[in-house]
GROMACS .gro file of C-alpha atoms in nm:
model
  149
    1MET     CA    1   3.278   0.521   0.653
    2ASP     CA    2   3.137   0.855   0.765
    3LEU     CA    3   2.766   0.909   0.812
    4LEU     CA    4   2.569   0.938   0.490
    5ILE     CA    5   2.361   1.245   0.568
    6GLY     CA    6   2.223   1.545   0.384
    7GLU     CA    7   1.978   1.645   0.114
    8PHE     CA    8   2.112   1.704  -0.237
    9ASN     CA    9   1.937   1.826  -0.552
   10VAL     CA   10   2.068   1.660  -0.868
   11THR     CA   11   1.963   1.639  -1.232
   12MET     CA   12   1.924   1.317  -1.427
   13ASP     CA   13   2.096   1.359  -1.764
   14ASP     CA   14   1.967   1.228  -2.097
   15LYS     CA   15   2.149   0.896  -2.042
   16GLY     CA   16   2.001   0.824  -1.699
   17ARG     CA   17   2.302   0.945  -1.501
   18PHE     CA   18   2.335   1.202  -1.228
   19GLY     CA   19   2.630   1.362  -1.056
   20PHE     CA   20   2.663   1.177  -0.729
   21PRO     CA   21   2.697   1.438  -0.449
   22SER     CA   22   3.065   1.484  -0.358
   23LYS     CA   23   2.991   1.501   0.017
   24LEU     CA   24   2.825   1.160   0.004
   25ARG     CA   25   3.093   1.025  -0.225
   26SER     CA   26   3.370   1.119   0.017
   27ALA     CA   27   3.174   0.968   0.307
   28LEU     CA   28   3.134   0.640   0.118
   29GLY     CA   29   3.501   0.554   0.087
   30GLN     CA   30   3.421   0.340  -0.219
   31GLU     CA   31   3.307   0.379  -0.578
   32GLU     CA   32   3.044   0.105  -0.572
   33LEU     CA   33   2.682   0.112  -0.458
   34PHE     CA   34   2.387  -0.124  -0.462
   35VAL     CA   35   2.055   0.025  -0.568
   36THR     CA   36   1.712  -0.132  -0.546
   37GLN     CA   37   1.344  -0.048  -0.534
   38GLY     CA   38   1.266   0.130  -0.212
   39LEU     CA   39   0.959   0.209  -0.014
   40ASP     CA   40   0.734   0.506  -0.086
   41HIS     CA   41   0.816   0.516  -0.459
   42CYS     CA   42   1.189   0.589  -0.434
   43LEU     CA   43   1.514   0.401  -0.487
   44MET     CA   44   1.737   0.293  -0.200
   45LEU     CA   45   2.115   0.302  -0.234
   46PHE     CA   46   2.349   0.106  -0.008
   47THR     CA   47   2.720   0.064   0.038
   48SER     CA   48   2.848  -0.286  -0.035
   49GLU     CA   49   2.885  -0.354   0.336
   50GLU     CA   50   2.533  -0.238   0.429
   51TRP     CA   51   2.379  -0.422   0.134
   52LEU     CA   52   2.554  -0.746   0.227
   53LYS     CA   53   2.434  -0.723   0.589
   54LEU     CA   54   2.076  -0.639   0.497
   55SER     CA   55   2.038  -0.881   0.206
   56GLU     CA   56   2.185  -1.169   0.409
   57LYS     CA   57   1.933  -1.103   0.686
   58ILE     CA   58   1.644  -1.093   0.441
   59ILE     CA   59   1.752  -1.398   0.244
   60GLY     CA   60   1.842  -1.590   0.561
   61SER     CA   61   1.494  -1.539   0.704
   62ALA     CA   62   1.305  -1.597   0.381
   63SER     CA   63   1.141  -1.920   0.279
   64ILE     CA   64   1.037  -1.985  -0.078
   65PHE     CA   65   0.722  -2.138   0.072
   66ASP     CA   66   0.618  -1.816   0.251
   67ASN     CA   67   0.417  -1.587   0.021
   68LYS     CA   68   0.495  -1.260   0.206
   69LYS     CA   69   0.868  -1.332   0.214
   70ARG     CA   70   0.869  -1.417  -0.158
   71LEU     CA   71   0.710  -1.078  -0.220
   72ILE     CA   72   0.992  -0.908  -0.033
   73LEU     CA   73   1.253  -1.105  -0.226
   74ARG     CA   74   1.090  -1.010  -0.557
   75ARG     CA   75   1.038  -0.646  -0.467
   76PHE     CA   76   1.364  -0.573  -0.287
   77ILE     CA   77   1.634  -0.832  -0.363
   78ALA     CA   78   1.561  -0.927  -0.725
   79PRO     CA   79   1.569  -0.575  -0.877
   80ALA     CA   80   1.893  -0.480  -0.696
   81GLN     CA   81   2.185  -0.370  -0.914
   82ARG     CA   82   2.552  -0.318  -0.835
   83LEU     CA   83   2.656   0.019  -0.976
   84GLU     CA   84   2.987   0.201  -0.999
   85ILE     CA   85   3.037   0.574  -0.974
   86ASP     CA   86   3.219   0.665  -1.295
   87LYS     CA   87   3.540   0.870  -1.324
   88SER     CA   88   3.331   1.185  -1.369
   89GLY     CA   89   3.148   1.120  -1.041
   90ARG     CA   90   2.822   1.009  -1.206
   91LEU     CA   91   2.596   0.719  -1.120
   92SER     CA   92   2.393   0.558  -1.399
   93ILE     CA   93   2.051   0.427  -1.296
   94PRO     CA   94   1.915   0.134  -1.504
   95GLN     CA   95   1.591   0.193  -1.696
   96GLY     CA   96   1.377  -0.047  -1.489
   97LEU     CA   97   1.471   0.124  -1.164
   98ARG     CA   98   1.421   0.470  -1.319
   99ASP     CA   99   1.073   0.361  -1.427
  100PHE     CA  100   0.990   0.230  -1.078
  101ALA     CA  101   1.081   0.564  -0.915
  102SER     CA  102   0.945   0.784  -1.199
  103LEU     CA  103   1.290   0.932  -1.259
  104LYS     CA  104   1.280   1.131  -1.580
  105LEU     CA  105   1.566   1.196  -1.820
  106GLY     CA  106   1.658   1.561  -1.775
  107GLY     CA  107   1.447   1.570  -1.459
  108GLU     CA  108   1.521   1.701  -1.114
  109CYS     CA  109   1.594   1.447  -0.840
  110ILE     CA  110   1.672   1.454  -0.470
  111VAL     CA  111   1.925   1.235  -0.291
  112PHE     CA  112   1.874   1.193   0.083
  113GLY     CA  113   2.151   1.061   0.304
  114MET     CA  114   1.980   0.846   0.566
  115ASN     CA  115   2.287   0.755   0.772
  116ARG     CA  116   2.337   0.391   0.663
  117TYR     CA  117   2.169   0.416   0.324
  118MET     CA  118   2.047   0.678   0.077
  119GLU     CA  119   1.723   0.743  -0.106
  120LEU     CA  120   1.687   0.874  -0.462
  121TRP     CA  121   1.358   1.046  -0.544
  122ASP     CA  122   1.210   1.221  -0.843
  123ALA     CA  123   1.175   1.575  -0.702
  124ALA     CA  124   0.807   1.611  -0.799
  125GLU     CA  125   0.724   1.267  -0.656
  126PHE     CA  126   0.895   1.360  -0.328
  127ARG     CA  127   0.708   1.691  -0.300
  128LYS     CA  128   0.381   1.501  -0.354
  129PHE     CA  129   0.477   1.238  -0.095
  130ASP     CA  130   0.590   1.509   0.149
  131GLU     CA  131   0.258   1.693   0.115
  132GLU     CA  132   0.052   1.378   0.156
  133SER     CA  133   0.246   1.262   0.461
  134ALA     CA  134   0.275   1.601   0.635
  135SER     CA  135  -0.011   1.527   0.875
  136SER     CA  136   0.158   1.202   0.982
  137VAL     CA  137   0.494   1.355   1.074
  138GLN     CA  138   0.388   1.469   1.423
  139GLU     CA  139   0.244   1.125   1.497
  140ALA     CA  140   0.562   0.957   1.372
  141ILE     CA  141   0.780   1.179   1.590
  142GLU     CA  142   0.561   1.114   1.893
  143SER     CA  143   0.590   0.739   1.836
  144MET     CA  144   0.965   0.776   1.890
  145ARG     CA  145   0.943   0.978   2.212
  146ASP     CA  146   1.099   0.697   2.417
  147ILE     CA  147   1.402   0.699   2.189
  148LEU     CA  148   1.432   1.075   2.155
  149LEU     CA  149   1.405   1.175   2.521
   0.00000   0.00000   0.00000
């Protein structure tokens, strides 16, 4: 699998589908993705391989008797869905996940390739998040100085 990188503007149709970006599709090497609730009010999309690795780590370290870990299981594992890219290159997002990320039928969305996973945002929600977090970007970059230099 190639790196999943790039920023792509897409439109959610009236049935909750969007044209999955062809550059990401060719990098995937498969027609199946796992999608779940993400952080920061977006959806996270994973290849089967990445989802299996991540979900096994989460489930393997979780105890049903640990409140914080149950929250992660409920928020991240439970809402996950296996989705197939259809013959027309579209991905259909289930209603519950669309509601979580404020994805609107007929609305503009953004897909971000994040190397090993992807994020799907409502475009207006991302612009709002981007504005609100702008002052934190410099601090975040500086926190990675040991990695970057």
